[in-house]
Coordinates of C-alpha atoms and ligand atoms in Angstrom, one line a residue:
X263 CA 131.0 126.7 97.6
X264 CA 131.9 123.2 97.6
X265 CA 129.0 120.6 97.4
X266 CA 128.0 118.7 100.4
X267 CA 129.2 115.8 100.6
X268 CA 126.8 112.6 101.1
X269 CA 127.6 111.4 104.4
X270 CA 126.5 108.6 106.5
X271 CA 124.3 108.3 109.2
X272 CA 126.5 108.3 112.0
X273 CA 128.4 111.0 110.5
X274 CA 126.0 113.6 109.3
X275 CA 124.4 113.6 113.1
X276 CA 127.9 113.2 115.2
X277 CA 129.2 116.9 113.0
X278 CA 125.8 118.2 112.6
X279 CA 125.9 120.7 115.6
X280 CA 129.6 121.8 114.5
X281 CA 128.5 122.8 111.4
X282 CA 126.3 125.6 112.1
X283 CA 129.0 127.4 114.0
X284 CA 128.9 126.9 118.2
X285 CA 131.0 129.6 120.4
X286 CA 133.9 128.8 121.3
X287 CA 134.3 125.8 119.1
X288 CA 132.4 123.7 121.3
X289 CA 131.3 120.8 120.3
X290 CA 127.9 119.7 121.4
X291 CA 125.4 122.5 121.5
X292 CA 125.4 124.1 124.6
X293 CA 122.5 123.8 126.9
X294 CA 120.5 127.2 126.9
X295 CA 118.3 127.6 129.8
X296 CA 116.9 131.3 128.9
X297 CA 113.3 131.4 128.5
X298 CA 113.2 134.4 126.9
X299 CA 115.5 136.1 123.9
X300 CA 116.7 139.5 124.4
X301 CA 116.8 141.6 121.2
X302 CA 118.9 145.5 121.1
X303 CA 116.7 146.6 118.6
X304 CA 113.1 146.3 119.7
X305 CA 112.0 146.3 116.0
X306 CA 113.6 142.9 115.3
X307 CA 111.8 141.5 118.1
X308 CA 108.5 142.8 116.5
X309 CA 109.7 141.1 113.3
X310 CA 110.7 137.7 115.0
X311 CA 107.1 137.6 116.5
X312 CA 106.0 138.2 113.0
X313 CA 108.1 135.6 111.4
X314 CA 109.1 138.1 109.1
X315 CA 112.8 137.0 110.2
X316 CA 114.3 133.6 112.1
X317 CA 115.0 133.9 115.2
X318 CA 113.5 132.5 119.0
X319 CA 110.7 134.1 121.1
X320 CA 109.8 132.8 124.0
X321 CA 111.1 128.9 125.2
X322 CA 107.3 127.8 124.8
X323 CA 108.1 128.0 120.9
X324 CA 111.1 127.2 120.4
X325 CA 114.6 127.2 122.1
X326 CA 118.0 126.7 120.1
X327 CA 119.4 123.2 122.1
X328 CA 116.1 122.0 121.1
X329 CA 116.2 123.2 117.5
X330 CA 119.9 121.8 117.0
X331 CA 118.1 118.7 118.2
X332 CA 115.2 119.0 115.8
X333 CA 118.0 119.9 112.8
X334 CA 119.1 116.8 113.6
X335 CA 116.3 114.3 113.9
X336 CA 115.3 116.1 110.6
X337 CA 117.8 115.4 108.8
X338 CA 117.6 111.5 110.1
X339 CA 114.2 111.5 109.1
X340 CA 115.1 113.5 105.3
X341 CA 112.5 116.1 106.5
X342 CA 111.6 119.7 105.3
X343 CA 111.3 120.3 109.3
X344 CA 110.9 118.4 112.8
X345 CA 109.0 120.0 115.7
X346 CA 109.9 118.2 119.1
X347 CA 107.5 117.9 122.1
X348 CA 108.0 117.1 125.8
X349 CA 106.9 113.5 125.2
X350 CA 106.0 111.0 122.4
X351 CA 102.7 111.4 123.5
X352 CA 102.8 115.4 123.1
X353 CA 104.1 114.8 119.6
X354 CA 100.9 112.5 118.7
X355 CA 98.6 114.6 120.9
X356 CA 99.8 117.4 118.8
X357 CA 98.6 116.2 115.3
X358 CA 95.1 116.1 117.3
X359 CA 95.0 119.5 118.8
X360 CA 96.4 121.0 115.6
X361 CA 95.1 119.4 112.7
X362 CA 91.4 117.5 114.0
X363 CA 88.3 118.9 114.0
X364 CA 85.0 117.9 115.7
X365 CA 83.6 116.0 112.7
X366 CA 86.8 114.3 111.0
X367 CA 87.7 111.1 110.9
X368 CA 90.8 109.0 111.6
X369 CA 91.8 105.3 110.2
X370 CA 94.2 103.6 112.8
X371 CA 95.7 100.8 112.6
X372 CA 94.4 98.1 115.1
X373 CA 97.4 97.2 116.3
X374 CA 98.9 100.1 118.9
X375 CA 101.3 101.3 121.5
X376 CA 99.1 101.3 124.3
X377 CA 98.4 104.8 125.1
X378 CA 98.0 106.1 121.4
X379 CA 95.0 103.1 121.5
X380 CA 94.3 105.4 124.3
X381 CA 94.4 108.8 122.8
X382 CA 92.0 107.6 120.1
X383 CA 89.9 106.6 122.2
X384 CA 89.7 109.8 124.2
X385 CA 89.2 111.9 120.8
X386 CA 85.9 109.9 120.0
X387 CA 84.8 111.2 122.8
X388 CA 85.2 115.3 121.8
X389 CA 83.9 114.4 118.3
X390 CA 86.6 112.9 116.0
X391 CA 85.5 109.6 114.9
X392 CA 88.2 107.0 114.8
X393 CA 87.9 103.6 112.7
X394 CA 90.6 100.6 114.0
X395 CA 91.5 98.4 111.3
X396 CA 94.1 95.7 110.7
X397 CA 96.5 97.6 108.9
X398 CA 98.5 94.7 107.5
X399 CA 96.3 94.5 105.1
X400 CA 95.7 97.6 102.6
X401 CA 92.2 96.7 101.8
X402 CA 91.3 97.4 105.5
X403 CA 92.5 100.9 105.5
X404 CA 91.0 101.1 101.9
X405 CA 87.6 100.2 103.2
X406 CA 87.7 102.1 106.2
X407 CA 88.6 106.0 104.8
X408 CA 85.4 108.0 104.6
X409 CA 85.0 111.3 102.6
X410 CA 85.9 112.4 106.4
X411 CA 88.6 110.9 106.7
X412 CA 91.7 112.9 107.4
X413 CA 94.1 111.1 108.5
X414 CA 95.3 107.2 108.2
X415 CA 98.0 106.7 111.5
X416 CA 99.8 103.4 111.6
X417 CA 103.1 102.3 113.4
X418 CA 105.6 100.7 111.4
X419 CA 106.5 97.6 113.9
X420 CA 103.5 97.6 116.3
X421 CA 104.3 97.9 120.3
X422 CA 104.3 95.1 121.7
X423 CA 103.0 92.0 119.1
X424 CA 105.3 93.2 116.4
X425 CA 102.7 93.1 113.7
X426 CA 103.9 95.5 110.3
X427 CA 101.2 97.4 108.7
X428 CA 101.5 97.2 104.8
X429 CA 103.6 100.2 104.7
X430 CA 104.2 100.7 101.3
X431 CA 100.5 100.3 99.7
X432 CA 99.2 102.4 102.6
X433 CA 101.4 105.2 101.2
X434 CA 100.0 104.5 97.8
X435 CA 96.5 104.3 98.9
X436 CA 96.9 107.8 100.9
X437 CA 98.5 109.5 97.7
X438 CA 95.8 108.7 95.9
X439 CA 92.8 109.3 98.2
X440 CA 95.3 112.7 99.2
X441 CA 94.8 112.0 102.7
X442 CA 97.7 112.6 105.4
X443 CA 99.6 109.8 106.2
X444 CA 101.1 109.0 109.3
X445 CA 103.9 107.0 110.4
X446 CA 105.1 106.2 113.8
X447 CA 108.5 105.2 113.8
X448 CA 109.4 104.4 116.7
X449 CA 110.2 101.1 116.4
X450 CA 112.4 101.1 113.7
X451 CA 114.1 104.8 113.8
X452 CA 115.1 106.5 111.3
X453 CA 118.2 104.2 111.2
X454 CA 116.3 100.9 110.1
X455 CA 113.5 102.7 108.0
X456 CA 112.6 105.9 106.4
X457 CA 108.8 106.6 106.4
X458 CA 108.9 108.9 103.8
X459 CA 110.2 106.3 101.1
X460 CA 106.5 104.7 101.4
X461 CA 105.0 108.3 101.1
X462 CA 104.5 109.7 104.9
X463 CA 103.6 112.9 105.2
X464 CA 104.2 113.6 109.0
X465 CA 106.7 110.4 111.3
X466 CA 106.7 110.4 114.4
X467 CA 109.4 109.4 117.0
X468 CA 109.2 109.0 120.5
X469 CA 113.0 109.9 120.9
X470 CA 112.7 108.8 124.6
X471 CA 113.1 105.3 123.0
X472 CA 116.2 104.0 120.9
X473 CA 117.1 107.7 120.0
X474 CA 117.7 109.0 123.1
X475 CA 118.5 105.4 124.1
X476 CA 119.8 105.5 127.7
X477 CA 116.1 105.7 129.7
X478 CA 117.2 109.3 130.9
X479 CA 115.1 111.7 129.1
X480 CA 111.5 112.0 127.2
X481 CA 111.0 113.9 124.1
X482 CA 109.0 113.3 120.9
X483 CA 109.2 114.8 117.5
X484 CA 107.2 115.0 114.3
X485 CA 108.7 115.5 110.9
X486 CA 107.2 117.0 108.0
X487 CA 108.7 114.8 104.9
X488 CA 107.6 117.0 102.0
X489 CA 105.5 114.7 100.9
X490 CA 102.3 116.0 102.1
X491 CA 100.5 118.0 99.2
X492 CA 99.2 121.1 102.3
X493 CA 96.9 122.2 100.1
X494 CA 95.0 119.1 100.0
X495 CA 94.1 119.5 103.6
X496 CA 91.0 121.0 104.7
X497 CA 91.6 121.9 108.3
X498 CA 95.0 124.6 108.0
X499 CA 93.7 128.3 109.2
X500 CA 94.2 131.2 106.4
X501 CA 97.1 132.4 109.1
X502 CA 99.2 129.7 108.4
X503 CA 98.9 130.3 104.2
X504 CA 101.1 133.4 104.2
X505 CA 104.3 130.8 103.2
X506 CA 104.7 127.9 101.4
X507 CA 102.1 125.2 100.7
X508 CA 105.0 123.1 102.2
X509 CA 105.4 125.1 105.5
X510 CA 101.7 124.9 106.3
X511 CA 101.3 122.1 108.1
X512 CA 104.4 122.3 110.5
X513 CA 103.4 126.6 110.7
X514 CA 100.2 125.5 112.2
X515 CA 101.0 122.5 114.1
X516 CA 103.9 124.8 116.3
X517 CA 101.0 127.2 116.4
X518 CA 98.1 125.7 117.2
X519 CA 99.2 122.7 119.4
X520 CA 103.5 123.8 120.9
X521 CA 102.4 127.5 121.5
X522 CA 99.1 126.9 122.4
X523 CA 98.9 123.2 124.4
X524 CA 102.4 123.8 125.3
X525 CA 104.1 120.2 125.3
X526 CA 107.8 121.7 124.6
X527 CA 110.6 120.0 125.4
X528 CA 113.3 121.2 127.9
X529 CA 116.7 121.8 126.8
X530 CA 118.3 119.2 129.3
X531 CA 116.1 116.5 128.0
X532 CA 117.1 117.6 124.3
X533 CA 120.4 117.5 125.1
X534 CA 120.6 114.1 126.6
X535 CA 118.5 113.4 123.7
X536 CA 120.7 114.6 121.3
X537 CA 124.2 112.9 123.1
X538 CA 122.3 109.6 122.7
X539 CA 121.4 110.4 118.9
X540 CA 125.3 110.1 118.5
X541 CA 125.3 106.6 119.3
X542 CA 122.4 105.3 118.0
X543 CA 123.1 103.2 115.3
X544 CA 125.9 101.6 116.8
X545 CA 123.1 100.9 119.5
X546 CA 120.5 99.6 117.3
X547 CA 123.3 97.4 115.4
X548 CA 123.7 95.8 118.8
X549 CA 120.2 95.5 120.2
X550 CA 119.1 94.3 116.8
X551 CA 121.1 91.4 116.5
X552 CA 121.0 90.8 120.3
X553 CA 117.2 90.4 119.9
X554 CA 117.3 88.2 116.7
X555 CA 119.6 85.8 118.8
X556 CA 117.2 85.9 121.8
X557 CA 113.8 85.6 119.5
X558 CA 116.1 83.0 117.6
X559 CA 117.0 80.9 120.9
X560 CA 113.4 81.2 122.7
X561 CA 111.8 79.9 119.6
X562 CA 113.3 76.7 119.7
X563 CA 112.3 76.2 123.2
X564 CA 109.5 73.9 124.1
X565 CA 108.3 75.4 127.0
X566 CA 107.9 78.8 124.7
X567 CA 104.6 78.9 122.8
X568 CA 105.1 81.6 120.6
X569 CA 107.4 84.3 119.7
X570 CA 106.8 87.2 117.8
X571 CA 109.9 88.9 115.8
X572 CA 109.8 89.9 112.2
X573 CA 113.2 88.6 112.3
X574 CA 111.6 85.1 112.3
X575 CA 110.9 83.5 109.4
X576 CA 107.7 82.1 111.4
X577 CA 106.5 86.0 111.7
X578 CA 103.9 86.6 109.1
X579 CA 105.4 89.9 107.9
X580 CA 108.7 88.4 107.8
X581 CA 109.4 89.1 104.0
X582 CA 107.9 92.9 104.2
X583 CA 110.2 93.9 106.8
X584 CA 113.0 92.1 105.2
X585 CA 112.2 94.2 101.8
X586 CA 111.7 98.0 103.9
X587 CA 113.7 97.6 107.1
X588 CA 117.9 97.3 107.7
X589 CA 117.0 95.1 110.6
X590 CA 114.3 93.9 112.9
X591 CA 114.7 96.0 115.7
X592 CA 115.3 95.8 119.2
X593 CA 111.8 94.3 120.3
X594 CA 109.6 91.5 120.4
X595 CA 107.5 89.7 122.5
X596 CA 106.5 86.1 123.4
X597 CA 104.4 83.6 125.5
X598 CA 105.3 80.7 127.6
X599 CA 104.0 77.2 127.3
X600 CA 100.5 76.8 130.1
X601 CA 102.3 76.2 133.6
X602 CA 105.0 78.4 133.2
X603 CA 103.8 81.6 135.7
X604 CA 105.2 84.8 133.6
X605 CA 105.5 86.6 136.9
X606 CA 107.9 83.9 138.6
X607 CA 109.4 83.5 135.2
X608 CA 110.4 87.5 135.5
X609 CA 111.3 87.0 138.6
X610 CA 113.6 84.7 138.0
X611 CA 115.5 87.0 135.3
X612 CA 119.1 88.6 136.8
X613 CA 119.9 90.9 134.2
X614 CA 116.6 91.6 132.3
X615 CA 114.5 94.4 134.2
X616 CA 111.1 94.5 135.2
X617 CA 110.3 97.6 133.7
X618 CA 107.7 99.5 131.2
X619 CA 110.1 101.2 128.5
X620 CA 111.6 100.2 125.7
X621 CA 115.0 101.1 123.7
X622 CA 116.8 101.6 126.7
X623 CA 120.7 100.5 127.0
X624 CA 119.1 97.8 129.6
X625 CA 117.0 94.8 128.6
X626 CA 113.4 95.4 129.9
X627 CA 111.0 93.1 130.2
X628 CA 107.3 93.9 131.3
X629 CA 104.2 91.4 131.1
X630 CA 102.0 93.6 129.4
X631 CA 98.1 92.0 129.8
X632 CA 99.0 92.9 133.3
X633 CA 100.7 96.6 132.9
X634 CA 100.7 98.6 130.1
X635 CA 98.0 96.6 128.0
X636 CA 95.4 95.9 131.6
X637 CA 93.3 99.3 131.6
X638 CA 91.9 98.5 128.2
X639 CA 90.3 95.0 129.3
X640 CA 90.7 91.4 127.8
X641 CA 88.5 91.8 125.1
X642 CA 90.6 95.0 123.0
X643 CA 93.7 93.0 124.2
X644 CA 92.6 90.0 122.4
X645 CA 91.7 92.3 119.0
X646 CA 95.4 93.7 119.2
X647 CA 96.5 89.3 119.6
X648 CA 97.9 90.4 122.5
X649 CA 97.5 87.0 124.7
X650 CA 97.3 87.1 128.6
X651 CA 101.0 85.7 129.4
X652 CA 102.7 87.8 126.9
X653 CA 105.7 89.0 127.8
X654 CA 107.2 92.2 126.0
X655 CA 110.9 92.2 125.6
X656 CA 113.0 95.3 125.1
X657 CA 116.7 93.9 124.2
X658 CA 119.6 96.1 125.5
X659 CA 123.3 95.9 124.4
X660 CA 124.7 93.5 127.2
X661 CA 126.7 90.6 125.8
X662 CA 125.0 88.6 123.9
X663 CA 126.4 85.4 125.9
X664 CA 125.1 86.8 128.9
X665 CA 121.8 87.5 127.7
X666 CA 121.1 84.2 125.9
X667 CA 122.0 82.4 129.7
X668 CA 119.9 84.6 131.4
X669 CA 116.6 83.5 129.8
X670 CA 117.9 80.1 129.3
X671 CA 118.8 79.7 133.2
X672 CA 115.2 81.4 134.1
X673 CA 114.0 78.8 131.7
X674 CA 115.7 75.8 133.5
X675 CA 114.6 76.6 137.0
Ligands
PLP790 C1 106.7 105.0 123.8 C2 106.0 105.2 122.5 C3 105.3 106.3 122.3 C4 105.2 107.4 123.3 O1 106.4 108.0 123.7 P1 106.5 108.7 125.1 O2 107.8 109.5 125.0 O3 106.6 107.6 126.2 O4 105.3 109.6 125.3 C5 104.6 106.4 121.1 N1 104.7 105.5 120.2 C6 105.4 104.3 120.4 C7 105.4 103.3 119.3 C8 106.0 104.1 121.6 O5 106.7 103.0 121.8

């Protein structure tokens, strides 16, 4: 056998299907609908159910388009294995049902995608306790962990204010404390930064975002990176010790929160998914430096107060995410000077959408005291910075030209 060869990004996901044999010679993996998986001999089944031998059960639990998506994100991520979910939620909501007990603990970063804020808060109420700190600072996760503590969850660029938790110490902190570590990548992708190089045990992606990238599909996924010492962890069932100390964590977390709280994803959505995965980096190439023009251009405007990119020098975390990220990604927000309604500001937008999502194709832009950011009240938003005429913006892959005149001309009027 001839080694593998070490290739690209791009690449590795465009032949990745191919490469595990696909009838017919087809090229994407086809979409299978079955929810069930037919077996001649009625022993094998029996053996499947046991995991005794690979193969699919029931669609609940697995289904191959998804898995050739999983394979994939996987591999993006460097993973031992990916589990996706219906959602980005579902995959957060499964480290809760799977691995949280009544009595644990959780340090989160302060600064939060909206509904994950959410989630936390919903989990102090069934007995997890759940300390927000701001993570761009180590000390504050250092002073924070408990001998409870379980888990330390941070996002790498934070939704919407584009704060960067201290990545790297976190890592080192975690490792040393041997607490599980968890990264949300969304913002960056596997593409711009690999969670596992600052010593993430589980990532998380929402692949509805810049990995699907067209707005047509949700999914989620969570990667094991091999970094996770399993045995170190108090909560994993004596079922799920039969393999590997490695396989542990993903064993149980298929278990105890796909099969049983059942947040699978379809094989249409993976599919979409996984056509969008092609493209990605060309995509993220594009919105990237769209965005830094944008930030770049709206920063030098005076009736802009404030923008926040980590493509700025002006952003406090500018030299961090120069030293772990490719780029600066696709989103940041900012606030215009007192005056200047954000609503008629919008309104006055003719490519940029109204809209609450982000790495879509499309420029989105939402005001998010008012949407995503309004059930939580004005004093969380003002722990998270997030001021009242903020303005999230999602940057899409339109021309650059016609981009910059949009804001300028909404600007103007
Ligand atoms: C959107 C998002 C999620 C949730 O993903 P859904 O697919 O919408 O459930 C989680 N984390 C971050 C950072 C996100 O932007």
């Amino acid at each position: 056998m001839t080694t593998k060869k070490n290739y690209g990004f791009t690449t590795t996901i465009l032949h990745n299907d191919r490469r595990k044999g696909i009838e017919h010679g087809s090229l994407h993996k086809p979409v299978h609908t079955s929810v069930a998986f037919g077996y001649s001999d009625a022993r094998q089944l029996a053996s499947v159910f046991q995991g005794k031998e690979p193969g699919f059960r029931y669609g609940r639990q697995g289904n191959p388009t998804v898995s050739a998506l999983e394979d994939k994100v996987n591999k993006m991520e460097d993973g031992v294995a990916t589990l996706c979910f219906a959602t980005g939620m579902g995959a957060i909501g499964a480290v809760v049902q799977s691995l949280l007990r009544a009595g644990d603990h959780v340090v989160s970063s302060a600064f939060l995608f909206g509904n994950t804020n959410s989630l936390w808060q919903t989990v102090t109420g069934q007995g997890i306790a759940v300390s927000f700190v701001d993570a761009t600072e180590v000390a504050n996760v250092a002073a924070a962990i408990t001998p409870a503590t379980r888990i330390v969850f941070v996002e790498t660029i934070a939704n919407p204010r584009t704060q960067i938790a201290d990545l790297a110490k976190i890592g080192a902190l975690c490792k040393e404390r041997g607490i599980l570590y968890i990264v949300d990548n969304t913002m960056t992708t596997p593409y711009l930064f690999r969670p596992k190089a600052v010593g993430a045990g589980l990532v998380v992606n929402a692949l509805t975002k810049s990995i699907g990238g067209h707005g047509n599909a949700l999914g989620g996924s969570l990667t094991d990176t091999g970094v996770f010492d399993w045995t170190q962890y108090p909560n994993i069932f004596d079922n799920y010790k039969k393999a590997a100390p490695a396989q542990w964590g993903i064993a149980q977390i298929r278990a105890k929160a796909l099969r049983d709280f059942g947040a699978s994803l379809g094989p249409e959505a993976a599919h979409h998914i996984a056509v969008g995965a092609e493209t990605m980096a060309l995509r993220m190439d594009r919105t990237c430096s769209n965005a830094l023009a944008l930030a770049t251009m709206l920063a030098a405007d005076l009736r802009v107060a404030a923008v926040h990119y980590p493509g700025l020098a002006s952003h406090p975390q500018h030299a961090l995410a120069t030293d772990l990220f490719r780029s600066y990604g696709s989103l940041f927000s900012f606030e215009l000077k007192e005056g200047i309604d954000c609503f008629d500001f919008l309104n006055r937008l003719n490519l940029a959408i109204p809209a609450s999502n982000l790495g879509d194709t499309r420029t989105l832009v939402i005001p998010v005291a008012h949407t995503i950011f309004y059930e939580m009240g004005a004093e969380r938003r003002a722990s998270m910075g997030i001021a009242e005429s903020l303005i999230r913006v999602s940057v899409g892959i339109e021309d650059e030209a016609d981009l910059l005149e949009d804001f300028r001309s909404a600007l103007d009027a």
